[in-house]
Structure formats: structure tokens, C-alpha cells
Coordinates of C-alpha atoms in Angstrom, one line a residue:
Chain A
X3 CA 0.0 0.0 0.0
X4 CA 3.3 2.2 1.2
X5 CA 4.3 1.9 -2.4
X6 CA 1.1 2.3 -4.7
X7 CA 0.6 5.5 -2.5
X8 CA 4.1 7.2 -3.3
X9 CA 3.3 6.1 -6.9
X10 CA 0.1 8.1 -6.9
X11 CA 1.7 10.7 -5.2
X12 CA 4.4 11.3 -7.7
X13 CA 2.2 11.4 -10.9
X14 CA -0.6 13.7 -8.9
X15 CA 2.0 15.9 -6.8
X16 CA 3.2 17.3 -10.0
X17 CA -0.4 17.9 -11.6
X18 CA -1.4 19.9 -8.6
X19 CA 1.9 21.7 -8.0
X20 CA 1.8 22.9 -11.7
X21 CA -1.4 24.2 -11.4
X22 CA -1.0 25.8 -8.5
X23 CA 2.0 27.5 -9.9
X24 CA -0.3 28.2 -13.0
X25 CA -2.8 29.7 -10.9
X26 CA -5.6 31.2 -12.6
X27 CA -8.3 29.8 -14.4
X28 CA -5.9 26.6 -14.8
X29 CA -6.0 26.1 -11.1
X30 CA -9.3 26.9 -10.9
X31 CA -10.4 24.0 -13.3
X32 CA -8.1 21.7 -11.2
X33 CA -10.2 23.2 -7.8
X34 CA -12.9 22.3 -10.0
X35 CA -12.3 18.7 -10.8
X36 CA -11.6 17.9 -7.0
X37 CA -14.7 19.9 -6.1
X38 CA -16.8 17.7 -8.3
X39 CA -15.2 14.3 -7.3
X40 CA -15.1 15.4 -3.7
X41 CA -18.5 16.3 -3.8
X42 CA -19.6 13.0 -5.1
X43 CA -17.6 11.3 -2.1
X44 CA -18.7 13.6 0.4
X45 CA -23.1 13.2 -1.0
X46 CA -22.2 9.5 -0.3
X47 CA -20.5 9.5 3.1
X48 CA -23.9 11.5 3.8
X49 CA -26.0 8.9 2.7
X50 CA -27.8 11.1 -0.3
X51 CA -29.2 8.4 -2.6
X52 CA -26.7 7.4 -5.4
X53 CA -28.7 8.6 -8.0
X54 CA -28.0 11.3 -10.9
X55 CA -30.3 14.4 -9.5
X56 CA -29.2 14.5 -5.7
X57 CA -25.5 13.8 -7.0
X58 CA -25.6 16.8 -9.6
X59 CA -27.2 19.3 -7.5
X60 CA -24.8 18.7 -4.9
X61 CA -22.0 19.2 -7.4
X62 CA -23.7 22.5 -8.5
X63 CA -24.3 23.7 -5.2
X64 CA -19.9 23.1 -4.2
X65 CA -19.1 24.4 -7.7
X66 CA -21.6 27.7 -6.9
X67 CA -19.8 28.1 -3.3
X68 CA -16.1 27.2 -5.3
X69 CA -16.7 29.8 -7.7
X70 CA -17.9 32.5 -4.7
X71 CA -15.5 32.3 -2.7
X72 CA -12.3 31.9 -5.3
X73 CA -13.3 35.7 -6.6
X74 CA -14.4 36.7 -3.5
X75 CA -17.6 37.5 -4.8
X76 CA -19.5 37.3 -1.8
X77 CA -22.2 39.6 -3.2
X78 CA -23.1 36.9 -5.6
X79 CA -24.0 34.4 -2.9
X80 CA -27.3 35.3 -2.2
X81 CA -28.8 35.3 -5.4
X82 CA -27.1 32.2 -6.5
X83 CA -27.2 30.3 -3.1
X84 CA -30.9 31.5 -2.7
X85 CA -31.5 30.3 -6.1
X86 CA -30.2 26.7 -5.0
X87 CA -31.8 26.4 -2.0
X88 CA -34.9 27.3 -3.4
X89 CA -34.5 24.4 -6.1
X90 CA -33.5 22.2 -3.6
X91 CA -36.8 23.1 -1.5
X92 CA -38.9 23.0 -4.9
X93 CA -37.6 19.2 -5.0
X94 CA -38.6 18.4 -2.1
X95 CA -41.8 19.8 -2.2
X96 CA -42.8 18.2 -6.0
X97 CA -40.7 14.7 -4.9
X98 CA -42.7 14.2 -1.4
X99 CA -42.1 12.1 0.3
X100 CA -39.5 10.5 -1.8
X101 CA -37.1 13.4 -1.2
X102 CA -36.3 13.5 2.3
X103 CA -35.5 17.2 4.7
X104 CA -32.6 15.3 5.4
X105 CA -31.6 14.9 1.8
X106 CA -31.9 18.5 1.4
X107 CA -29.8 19.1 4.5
X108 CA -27.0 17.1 3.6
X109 CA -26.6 18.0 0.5
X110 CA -26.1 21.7 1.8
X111 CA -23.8 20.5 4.4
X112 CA -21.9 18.6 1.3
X113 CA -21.6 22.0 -1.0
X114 CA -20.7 24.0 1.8
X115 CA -17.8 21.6 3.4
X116 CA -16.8 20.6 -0.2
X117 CA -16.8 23.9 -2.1
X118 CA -16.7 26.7 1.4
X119 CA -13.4 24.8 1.7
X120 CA -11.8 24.6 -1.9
X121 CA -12.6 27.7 -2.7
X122 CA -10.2 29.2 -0.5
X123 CA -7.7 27.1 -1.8
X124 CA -7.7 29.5 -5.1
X125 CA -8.9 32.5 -3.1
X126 CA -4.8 32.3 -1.1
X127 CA -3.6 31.8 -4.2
X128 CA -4.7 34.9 -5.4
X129 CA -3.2 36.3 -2.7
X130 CA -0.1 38.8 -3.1
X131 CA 2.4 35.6 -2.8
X132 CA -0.2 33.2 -2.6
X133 CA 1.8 30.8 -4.5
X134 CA 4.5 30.5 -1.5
X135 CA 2.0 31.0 0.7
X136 CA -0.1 28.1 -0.6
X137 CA 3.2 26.1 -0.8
X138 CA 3.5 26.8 3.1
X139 CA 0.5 25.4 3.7
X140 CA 1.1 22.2 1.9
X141 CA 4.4 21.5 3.1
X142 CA 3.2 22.5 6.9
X143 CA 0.2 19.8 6.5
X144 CA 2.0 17.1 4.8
X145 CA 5.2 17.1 7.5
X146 CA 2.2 16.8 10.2
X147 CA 0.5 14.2 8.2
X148 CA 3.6 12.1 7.7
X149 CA 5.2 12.4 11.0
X150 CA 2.4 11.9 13.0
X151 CA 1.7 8.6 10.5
X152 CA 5.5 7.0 10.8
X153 CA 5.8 7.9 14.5
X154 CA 2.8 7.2 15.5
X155 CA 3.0 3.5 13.5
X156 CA 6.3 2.7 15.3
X157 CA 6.1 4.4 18.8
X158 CA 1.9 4.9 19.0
X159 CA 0.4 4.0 22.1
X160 CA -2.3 6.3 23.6
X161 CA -5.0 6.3 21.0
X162 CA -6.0 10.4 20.1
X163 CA -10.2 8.8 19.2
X164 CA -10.4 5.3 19.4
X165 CA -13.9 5.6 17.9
X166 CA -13.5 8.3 15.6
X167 CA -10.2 6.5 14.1
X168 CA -8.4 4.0 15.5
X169 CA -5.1 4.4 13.7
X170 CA -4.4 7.5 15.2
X171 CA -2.6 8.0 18.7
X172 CA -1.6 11.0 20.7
X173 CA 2.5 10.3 20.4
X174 CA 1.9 10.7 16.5
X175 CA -0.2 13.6 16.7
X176 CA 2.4 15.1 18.9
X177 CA 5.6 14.4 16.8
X178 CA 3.4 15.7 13.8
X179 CA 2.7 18.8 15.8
X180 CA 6.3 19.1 17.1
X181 CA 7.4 18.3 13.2
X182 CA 5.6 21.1 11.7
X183 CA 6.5 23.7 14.4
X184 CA 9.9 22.5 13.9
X185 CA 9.6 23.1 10.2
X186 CA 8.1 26.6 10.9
X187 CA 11.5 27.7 12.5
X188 CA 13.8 27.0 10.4
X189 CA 14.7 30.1 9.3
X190 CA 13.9 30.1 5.2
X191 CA 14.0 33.5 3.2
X192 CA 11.7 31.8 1.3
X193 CA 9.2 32.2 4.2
X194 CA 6.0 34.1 2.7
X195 CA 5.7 35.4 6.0
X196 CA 7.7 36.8 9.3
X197 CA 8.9 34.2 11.4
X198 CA 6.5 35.2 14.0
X199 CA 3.5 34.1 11.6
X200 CA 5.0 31.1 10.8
X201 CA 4.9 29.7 14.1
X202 CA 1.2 30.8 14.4
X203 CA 0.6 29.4 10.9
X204 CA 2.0 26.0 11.8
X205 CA -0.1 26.2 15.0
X206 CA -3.0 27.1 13.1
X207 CA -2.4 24.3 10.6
X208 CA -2.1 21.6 13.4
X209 CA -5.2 22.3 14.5
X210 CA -7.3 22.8 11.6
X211 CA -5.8 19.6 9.6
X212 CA -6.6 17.1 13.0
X213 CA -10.1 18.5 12.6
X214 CA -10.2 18.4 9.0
X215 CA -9.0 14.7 9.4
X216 CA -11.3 13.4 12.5
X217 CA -14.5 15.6 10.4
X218 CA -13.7 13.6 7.7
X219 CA -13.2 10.3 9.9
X220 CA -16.6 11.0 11.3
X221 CA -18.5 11.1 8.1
X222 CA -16.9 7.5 7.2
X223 CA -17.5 5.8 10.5
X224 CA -21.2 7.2 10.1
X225 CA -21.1 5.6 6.6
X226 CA -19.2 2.9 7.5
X227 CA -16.5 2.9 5.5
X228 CA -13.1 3.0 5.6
X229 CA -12.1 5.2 2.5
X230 CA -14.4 8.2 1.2
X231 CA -13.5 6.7 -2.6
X232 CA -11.5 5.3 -5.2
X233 CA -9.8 7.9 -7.3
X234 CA -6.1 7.8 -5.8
X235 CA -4.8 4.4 -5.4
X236 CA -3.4 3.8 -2.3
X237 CA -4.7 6.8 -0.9
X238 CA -8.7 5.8 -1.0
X239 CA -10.5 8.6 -2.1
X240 CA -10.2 12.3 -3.0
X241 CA -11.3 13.3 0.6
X242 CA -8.9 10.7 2.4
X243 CA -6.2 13.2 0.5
X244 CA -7.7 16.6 1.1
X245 CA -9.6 16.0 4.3
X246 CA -6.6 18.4 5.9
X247 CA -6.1 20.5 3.5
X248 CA -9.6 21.6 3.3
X249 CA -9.9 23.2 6.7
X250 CA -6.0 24.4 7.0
X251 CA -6.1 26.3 4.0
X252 CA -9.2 28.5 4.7
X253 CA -7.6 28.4 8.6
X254 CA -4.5 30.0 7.1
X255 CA -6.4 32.5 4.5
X256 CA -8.2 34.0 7.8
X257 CA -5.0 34.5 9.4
X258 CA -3.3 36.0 6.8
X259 CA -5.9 38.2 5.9
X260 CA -7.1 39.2 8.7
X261 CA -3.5 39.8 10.3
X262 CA -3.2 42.3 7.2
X263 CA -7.0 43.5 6.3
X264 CA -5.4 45.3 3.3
X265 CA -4.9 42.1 1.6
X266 CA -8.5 41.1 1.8
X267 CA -10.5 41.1 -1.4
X268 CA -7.6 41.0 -3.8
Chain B
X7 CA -60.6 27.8 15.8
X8 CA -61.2 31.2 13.6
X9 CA -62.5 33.5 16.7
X10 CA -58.9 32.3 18.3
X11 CA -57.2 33.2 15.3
X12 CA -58.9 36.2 14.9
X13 CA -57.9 37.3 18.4
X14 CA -54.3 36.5 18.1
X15 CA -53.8 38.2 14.4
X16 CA -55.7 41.5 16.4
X17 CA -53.2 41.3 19.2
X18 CA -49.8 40.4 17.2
X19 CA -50.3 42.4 13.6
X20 CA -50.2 45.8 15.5
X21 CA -46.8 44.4 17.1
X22 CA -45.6 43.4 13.8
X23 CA -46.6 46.6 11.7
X24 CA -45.4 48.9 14.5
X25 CA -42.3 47.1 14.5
X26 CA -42.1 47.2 11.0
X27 CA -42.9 51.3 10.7
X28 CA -40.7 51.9 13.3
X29 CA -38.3 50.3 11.2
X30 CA -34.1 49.8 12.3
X31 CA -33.1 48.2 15.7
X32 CA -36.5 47.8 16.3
X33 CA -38.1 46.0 13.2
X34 CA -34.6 44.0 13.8
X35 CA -35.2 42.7 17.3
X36 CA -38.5 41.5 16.8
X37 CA -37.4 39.8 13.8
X38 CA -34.2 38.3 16.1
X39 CA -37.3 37.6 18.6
X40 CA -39.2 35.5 15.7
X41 CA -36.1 34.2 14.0
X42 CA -35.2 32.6 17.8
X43 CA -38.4 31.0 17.9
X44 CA -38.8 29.7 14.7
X45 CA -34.8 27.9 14.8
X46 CA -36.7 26.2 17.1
X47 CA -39.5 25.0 15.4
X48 CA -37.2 24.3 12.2
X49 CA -34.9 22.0 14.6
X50 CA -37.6 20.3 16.6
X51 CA -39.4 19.3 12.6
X52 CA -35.8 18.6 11.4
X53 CA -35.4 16.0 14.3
X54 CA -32.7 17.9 16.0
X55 CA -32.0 16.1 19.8
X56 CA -34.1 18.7 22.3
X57 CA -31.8 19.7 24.1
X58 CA -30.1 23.0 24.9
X59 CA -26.5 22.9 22.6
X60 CA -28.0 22.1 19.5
X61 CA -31.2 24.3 20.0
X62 CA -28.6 27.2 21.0
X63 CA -26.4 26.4 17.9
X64 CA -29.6 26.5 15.2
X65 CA -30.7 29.9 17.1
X66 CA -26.8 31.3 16.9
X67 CA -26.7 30.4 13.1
X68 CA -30.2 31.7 12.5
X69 CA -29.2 34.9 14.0
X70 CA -25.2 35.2 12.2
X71 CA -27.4 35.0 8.7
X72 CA -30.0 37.5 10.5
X73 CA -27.4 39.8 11.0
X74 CA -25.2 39.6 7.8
X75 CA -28.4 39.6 5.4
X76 CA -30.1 42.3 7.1
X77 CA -27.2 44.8 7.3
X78 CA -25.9 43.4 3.7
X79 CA -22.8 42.2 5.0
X80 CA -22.1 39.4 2.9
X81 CA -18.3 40.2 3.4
X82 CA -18.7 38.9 6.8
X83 CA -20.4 35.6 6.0
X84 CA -17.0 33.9 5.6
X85 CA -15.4 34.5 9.0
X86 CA -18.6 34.6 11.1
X87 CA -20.2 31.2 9.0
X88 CA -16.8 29.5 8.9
X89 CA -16.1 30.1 12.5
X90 CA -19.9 29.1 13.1
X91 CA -19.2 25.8 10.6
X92 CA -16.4 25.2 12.5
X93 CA -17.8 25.3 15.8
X94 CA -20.6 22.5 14.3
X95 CA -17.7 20.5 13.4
X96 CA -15.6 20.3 16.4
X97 CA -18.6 19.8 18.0
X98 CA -19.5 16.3 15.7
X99 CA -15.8 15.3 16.4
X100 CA -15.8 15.6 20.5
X101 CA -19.0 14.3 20.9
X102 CA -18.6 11.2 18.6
X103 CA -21.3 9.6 17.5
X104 CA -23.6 10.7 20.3
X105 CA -23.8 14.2 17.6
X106 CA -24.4 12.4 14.5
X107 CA -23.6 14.4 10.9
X108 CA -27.3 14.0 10.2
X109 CA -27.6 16.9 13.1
X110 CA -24.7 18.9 12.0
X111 CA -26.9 19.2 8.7
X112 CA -30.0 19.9 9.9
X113 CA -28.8 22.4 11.9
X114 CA -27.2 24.3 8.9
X115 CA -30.5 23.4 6.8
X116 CA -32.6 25.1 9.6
X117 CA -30.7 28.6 10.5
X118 CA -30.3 28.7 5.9
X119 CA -34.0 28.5 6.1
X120 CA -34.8 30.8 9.2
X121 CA -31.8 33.0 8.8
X122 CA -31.4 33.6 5.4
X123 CA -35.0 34.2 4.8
X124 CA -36.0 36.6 7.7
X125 CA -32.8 38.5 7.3
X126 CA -34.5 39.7 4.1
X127 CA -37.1 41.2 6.0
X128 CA -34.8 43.8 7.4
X129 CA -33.4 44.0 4.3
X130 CA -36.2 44.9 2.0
X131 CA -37.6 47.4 5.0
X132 CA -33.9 48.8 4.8
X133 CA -34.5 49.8 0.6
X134 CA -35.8 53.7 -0.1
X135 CA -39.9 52.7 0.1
X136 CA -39.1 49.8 2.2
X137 CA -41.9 50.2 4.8
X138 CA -44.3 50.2 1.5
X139 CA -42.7 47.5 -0.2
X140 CA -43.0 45.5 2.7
X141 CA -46.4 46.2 3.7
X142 CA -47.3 45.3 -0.5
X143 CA -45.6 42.2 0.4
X144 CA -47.7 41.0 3.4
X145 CA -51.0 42.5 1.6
X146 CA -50.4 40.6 -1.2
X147 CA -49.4 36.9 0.7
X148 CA -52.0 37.6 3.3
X149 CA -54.4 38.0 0.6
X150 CA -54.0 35.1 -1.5
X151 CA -54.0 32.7 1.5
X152 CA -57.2 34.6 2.8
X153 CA -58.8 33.7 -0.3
X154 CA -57.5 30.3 -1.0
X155 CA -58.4 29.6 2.3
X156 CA -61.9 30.3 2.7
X157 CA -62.8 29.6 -1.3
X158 CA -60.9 26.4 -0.9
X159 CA -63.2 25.3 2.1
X160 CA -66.6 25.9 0.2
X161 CA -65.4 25.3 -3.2
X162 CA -62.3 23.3 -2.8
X163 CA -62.7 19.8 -5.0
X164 CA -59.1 18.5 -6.3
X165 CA -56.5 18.4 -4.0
X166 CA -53.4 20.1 -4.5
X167 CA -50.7 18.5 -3.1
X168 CA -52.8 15.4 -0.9
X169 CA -50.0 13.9 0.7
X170 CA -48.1 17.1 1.5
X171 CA -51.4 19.3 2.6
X172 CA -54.4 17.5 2.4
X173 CA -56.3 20.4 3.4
X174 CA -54.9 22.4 0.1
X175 CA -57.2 22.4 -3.1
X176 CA -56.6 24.1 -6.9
X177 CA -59.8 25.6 -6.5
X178 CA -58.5 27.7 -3.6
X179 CA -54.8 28.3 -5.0
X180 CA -56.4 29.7 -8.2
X181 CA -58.5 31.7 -6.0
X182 CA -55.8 33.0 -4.2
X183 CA -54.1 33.8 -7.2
X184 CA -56.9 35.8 -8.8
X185 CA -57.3 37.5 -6.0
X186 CA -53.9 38.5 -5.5
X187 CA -53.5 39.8 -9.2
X188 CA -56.6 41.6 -8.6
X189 CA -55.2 43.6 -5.7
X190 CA -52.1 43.9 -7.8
X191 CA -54.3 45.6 -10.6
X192 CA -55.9 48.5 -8.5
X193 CA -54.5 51.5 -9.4
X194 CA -53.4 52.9 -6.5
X195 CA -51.2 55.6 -5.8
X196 CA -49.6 54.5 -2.4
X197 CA -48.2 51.8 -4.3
X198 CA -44.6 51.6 -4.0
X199 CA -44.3 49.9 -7.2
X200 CA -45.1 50.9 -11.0
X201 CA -48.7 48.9 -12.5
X202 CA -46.3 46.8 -14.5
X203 CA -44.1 45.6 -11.4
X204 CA -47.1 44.9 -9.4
X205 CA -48.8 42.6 -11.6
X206 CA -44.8 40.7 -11.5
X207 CA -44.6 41.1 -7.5
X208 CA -47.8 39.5 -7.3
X209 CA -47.2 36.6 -9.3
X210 CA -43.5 35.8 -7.6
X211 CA -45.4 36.2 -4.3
X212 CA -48.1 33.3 -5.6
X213 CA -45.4 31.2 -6.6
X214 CA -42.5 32.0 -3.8
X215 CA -45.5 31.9 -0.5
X216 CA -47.1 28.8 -2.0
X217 CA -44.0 27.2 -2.4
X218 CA -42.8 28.6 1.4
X219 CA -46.1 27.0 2.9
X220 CA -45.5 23.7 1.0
X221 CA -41.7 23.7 1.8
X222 CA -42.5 24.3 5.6
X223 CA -45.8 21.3 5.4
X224 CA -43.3 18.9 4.1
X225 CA -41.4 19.5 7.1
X226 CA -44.2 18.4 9.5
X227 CA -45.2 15.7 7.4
X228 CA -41.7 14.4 7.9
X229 CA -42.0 15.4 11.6
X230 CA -45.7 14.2 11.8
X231 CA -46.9 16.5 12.9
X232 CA -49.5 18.8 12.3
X233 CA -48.6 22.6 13.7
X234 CA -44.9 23.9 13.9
X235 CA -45.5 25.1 17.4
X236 CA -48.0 26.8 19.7
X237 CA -46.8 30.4 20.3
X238 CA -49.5 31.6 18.6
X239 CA -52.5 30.7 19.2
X240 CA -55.3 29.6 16.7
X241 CA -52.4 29.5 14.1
X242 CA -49.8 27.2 15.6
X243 CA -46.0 28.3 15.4
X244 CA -44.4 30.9 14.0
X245 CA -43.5 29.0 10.9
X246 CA -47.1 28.1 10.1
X247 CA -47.4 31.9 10.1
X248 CA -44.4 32.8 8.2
X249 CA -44.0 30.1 5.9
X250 CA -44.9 31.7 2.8
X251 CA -44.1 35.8 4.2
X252 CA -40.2 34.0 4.2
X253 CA -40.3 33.2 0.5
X254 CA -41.9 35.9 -0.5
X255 CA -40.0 38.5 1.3
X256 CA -36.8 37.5 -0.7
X257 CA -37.9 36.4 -3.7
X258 CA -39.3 40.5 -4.1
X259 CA -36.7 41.7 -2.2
X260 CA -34.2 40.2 -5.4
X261 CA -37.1 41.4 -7.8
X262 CA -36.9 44.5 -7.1
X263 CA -33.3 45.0 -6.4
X264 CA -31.5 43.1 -9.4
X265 CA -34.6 45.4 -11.3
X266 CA -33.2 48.5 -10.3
X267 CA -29.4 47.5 -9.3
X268 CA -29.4 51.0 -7.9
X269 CA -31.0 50.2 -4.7
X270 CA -28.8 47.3 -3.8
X271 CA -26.3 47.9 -1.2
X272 CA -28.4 50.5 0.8

């Protein structure tokens, strides 16, 4: 599994690098692709019926949030996100009682989580040095992932959730966090930001990738699975891949932007 | 039944419309007031667990959309709905899997559908005219249920929707209707809107608070039950009240805004 993973890892790494370094519309359409795949994983962890009209509105709904929040065109939502809710609620209404309030609910809660999330994936890298800054991200989540999966495979103990995911124990989580902090202070002029920020950046990315992580945990135990899909062999699905990502990137847009309000809405 | 009604409509309308002339922090905390109440009703038909953390989460969410809609603050969405999204999320991951994601989503589907909604009400009050836009509003939804009401009763054959609202007949929708449109045709000066607009108003209202009441019975009829509530007595809960006032308020509000792109943003 070890191997087939770094296999997938080297032909997709370079895919999404490039296209981050792209930027753009070409990153956008990459955003896009994950949004819809993710989306499709995400309507099945939530138990929306695996047919074509539940699965496409849910697709629409992330790619409507995706688009949003990647111009920051927050004065769009309304009118689009009303729109969708209110064709959501008109399905429900004409489809009673085969269409479920709890369909309805979860596919909101799918296009939000799915496309609130990747969305701000673009948004940083539109950013003034959003490429490094995006970079920063990455490399701060992946050193947490993989330390805290190595260490906590050879020294793990104490499990972190037992019911939640039973792989993961508190000495891994640790030597991830201690990893990433460790990572934040070396001092790099290739830093996007002061080494003050970096430290609260790989703080801030701890956090937000273990929730991202146990969220995404929960939604498969509910489900009861053990990956969220297919798509990346040796990884499971698209969700298994970004299920860190996806909160630690908005995590670190807020900080950013808000640290320095001038750069909000760029 | 009626006389009750009757009685409460005479003691509540005079709240509302005075709340709604005197317009600002007032028209606002009344709608905060029903908007608190009605997350209620939304959870309790959307299955949430009754008890205090969730019911306080739906009412905090309701109120965040409240606030941003009302005031047009759609640049605060992010940071107050991620934070809020957050919170949910942490919340699924302690409390594993006592808080199920099933809750997580209805308690987003519920302060979208209170929140969202009735934060238009302060926003169409907020537009130049907005105390006569909004009172054209609740003329025109009031009306047509007053008239597919009691001409559904004595003339009301084929049902509309039988498993949703058996109580609903075509013969009193296309009452209501025509009765609307023919409140919509009076030429009347105090009319915040030109002839043409009216005659449009009136038919989004027939659609969006026929729609709203639909939307809100398939919620009971999930719930099974019959009233949302029993604040108000004679009529049930706030949301049998509102049901069709919270579609329509928006779906003008967007009328006449993306109409005259002017008066968005005030």
C-alpha cells in the first residue's frame, strides 16, 4: 500500500503543484475537478441516494460556493445560493415524500464543506504571494501528516479517538505537531511570512488539519467505510487526501488576511 | 378555531406593523425575537435532539445569517459562517457519534432556512420605500392565503398536493391567485411599485409563499406532525405563520433589487 501510495503521489504531486503555480483559471479548473469528485464522495458519506439528480445538485451547489468564494464574490451568494436552495426546497416539495429534509440538508452540508473549503484554496492563491503561501501550507500539512503517521506507526500508544479512528494515537499527533513547528523555525527567506507568523501558521495548521482529518473520519464511520473513494490508489478517495487540506487552507487564508486586512479582497 | 385566530392576528399584527414602521433596531429585534423561535420550530421538525447545545447552535446560526443579510454584510459571511461551521464540526468530532452528521446538517439546513429568509425582511424594510414594499408584500401573501383559504373550504374539490397538505385544493390556489392579481391591478397611488411591477410582485409572491407553505408542510409531514408550534394561538407556530411571508420577502426583495441595481447595497 506504502508503495502504490508514493506512486500516486508522484504522478498527482506534480499535476497539482503545476497548477497551482499556474494559478488562474488553470487552477481553478483543477479546484474544479476535486470539487466535483469530492462532492460526489462527500453526498455518499452523507448517505444522499446514489442517483443522478441528488449527486448533480450537490455538485452544482460546491461548484456555486467554489466559484464565490475563489473571486471573493461574496455579493453573488445570495442570489445564486438562494436560487439553489430554493430548487432544492422545490424538489422536495414536487418529490414528497421521496425526497427527504434530510436529503436536502445534507446536501447543503456537502456543497458547503466541499466547495466553502476549496474555494479558499484559489482565493490564497490569489493572494499577493499566494503561491508560496499556498506552498507553506502544503508542506506544513503534509510534515504533520507524515510524522504523526510514521511515528505514531512505530512508537503509537495512547489512541488520540479510538472511535472516531483508530489508527491514530496522541505520540503521532504530537511528533506531527512538534514536526511542523519544527519546520516553521527553520529560518527560510523563502518564508512568505515573518517568522513570528510562521509559528502561528504551523499552529494554526495543526489544528485545523486534525479537525479536517477526524471531520472527515466521522463522516466515514457514520457511513461505514473506511475510504471516502476510489480515485487515488493507495490513498482511497479524494477526501482521504484533502480532508486536511480543506480546513487548513481556509484556517491560514483567515489569518493571513485578517493579520493584514489590506490584503482582503484581492 | 377562527374567533382564536382572529384574536391573536388582532393582538400580534399591531406588534408586527409597528415594529415594522418603526423600522431599524426595532423592526430588527422583533425579527431576532421570531427568527429565535422559529430555529426552534425548524430543529424540533428537522429531528434535532431537544436539548439545549443544538437548539442554542440552530438559534446562533439563524441569528449570524440574521445579521449579515439584514445589514448586507455578505463580506462577513466567511469568517462569522466558517467560525460558526467550525464550531458545528468540532462539536461532531468531541461528541462522537452521540452528535451524528445528520444533526450537524440539519442544523445548517434550519438557520439557511430561518436565517437567510428573515434577514431579508430587514433588508427589504432597509431599501428607499421599504416600509411600502413591505407592507405590499404582506397584503399581497396575506391575501392570497385569505382567499384560498376560505374559497378552498366551500369550493375546494381537487387536491393540491394530498400527501403534502391535504387540506390544500386548486380551486383555492387559483383563488388566491386571482385575488392576489386583482389587488395587484388597483391602481393605487400608495403603491410603492409601477402597474407593471405589481402585476410581477404579485405573481412571484403566488409562486414563492405557496412554495414557502409547501416547503414548511413537508417539514411536518416528515415530523408528523400537524402545527410547527403553539406560540400563537389559533395559528400554531411561527412558521405556520411565516411560511410563505419567508419566501416571499426574498424572492421581491431580489425582484426589485436586481430590477433597479441601484437600490442594492443601501
Amino acid at each position: 500500500v506504502l508503495r502504490t501510495r508514493v506512486v500516486t503521489a508522484a504522478l498527482g504531486l506534480p499535476i497539482l503543484l503545476g497548477a497551482l503555480y499556474a494559478g488562474g483559471a488553470t487552477y481553478l479548473l483543477l479546484l474544479g475537478v476535486v470539487s466535483a469528485v469530492a462532492s460526489f464522495e462527500a453526498l455518499m458519506l452523507l448517505s444522499v441516494p446514489r442517483s443522478p439528480v441528488p449527486l448533480l445538485l450537490g455538485v452544482l451547489g460546491a461548484g456555486i460556493w467554489l466559484y464565490v468564494v475563489s473571486g471573493n464574490r461574496w455579493d453573488l451568494l445570495p442570489v445564486f445560493f438562494g436560487g439553489f436552495l430554493g430548487l432544492l426546497m422545490v424538489r422536495q416539495v414536487l418529490f414528497h415524500p421521496a425526497v427527504r429534509a434530510g436529503e436536502t440538508a445534507s446536501i447543503l452540508l456537502s456543497c458547503v464543506y466541499v466547495g466553502f473549503t476549496l474555494g479558499h484554496f484559489a482565493a490564497l492563491r490569489e493572494l499577493p504571494g499566494g503561491f508560496r503561501l499556498t506552498m507553506t501550507v502544503f508542506l506544513l500539512t503534509w510534515t504533520f501528516d507524515c510524522a504523526a503517521y510514521f511515528v505514531g506507526r512505530a512508537l503509537g500508544r495512547r489512541r488520540l479517538a479510538p472511535r472516531l479512528s483508530p489508527g491514530k494515537t496522541w505520540e503521532g499527533a504530537l511528533a506531527g505537531a512538534a514536526a511542523c513547528l519544527a519546520v516553521a523555525f527553520i529560518p527560510w527567506r523563502l518564508w512568505p511570512l515573518s517568522s513570528g507568523m510562521m509559528v502561528v501558521a504551523a499552529i494554526v495548521v495543526i489544528f485545523a488539519s486534525q479537525l479536517g482529518d477526524l471531520f472527515e473520519s466521522s463522516l466515514k464511520r457514520f457511513a461505514g467505510v473506511k475510504d471516502s473513494g476510489v480515485v487515488l490508489p493507495g490513498h482511497g478517495g479524494i477526501l482521504d487526501r484533502f480532508d486536511g487540506l480543506m480546513f487548513a487552507v481556509p484556517a491560514v487564508y483567515y489569518l493571513v488576511t485578517l493579520a493584514s486586512p489590506g490584503m482582503v479582497g484581492g
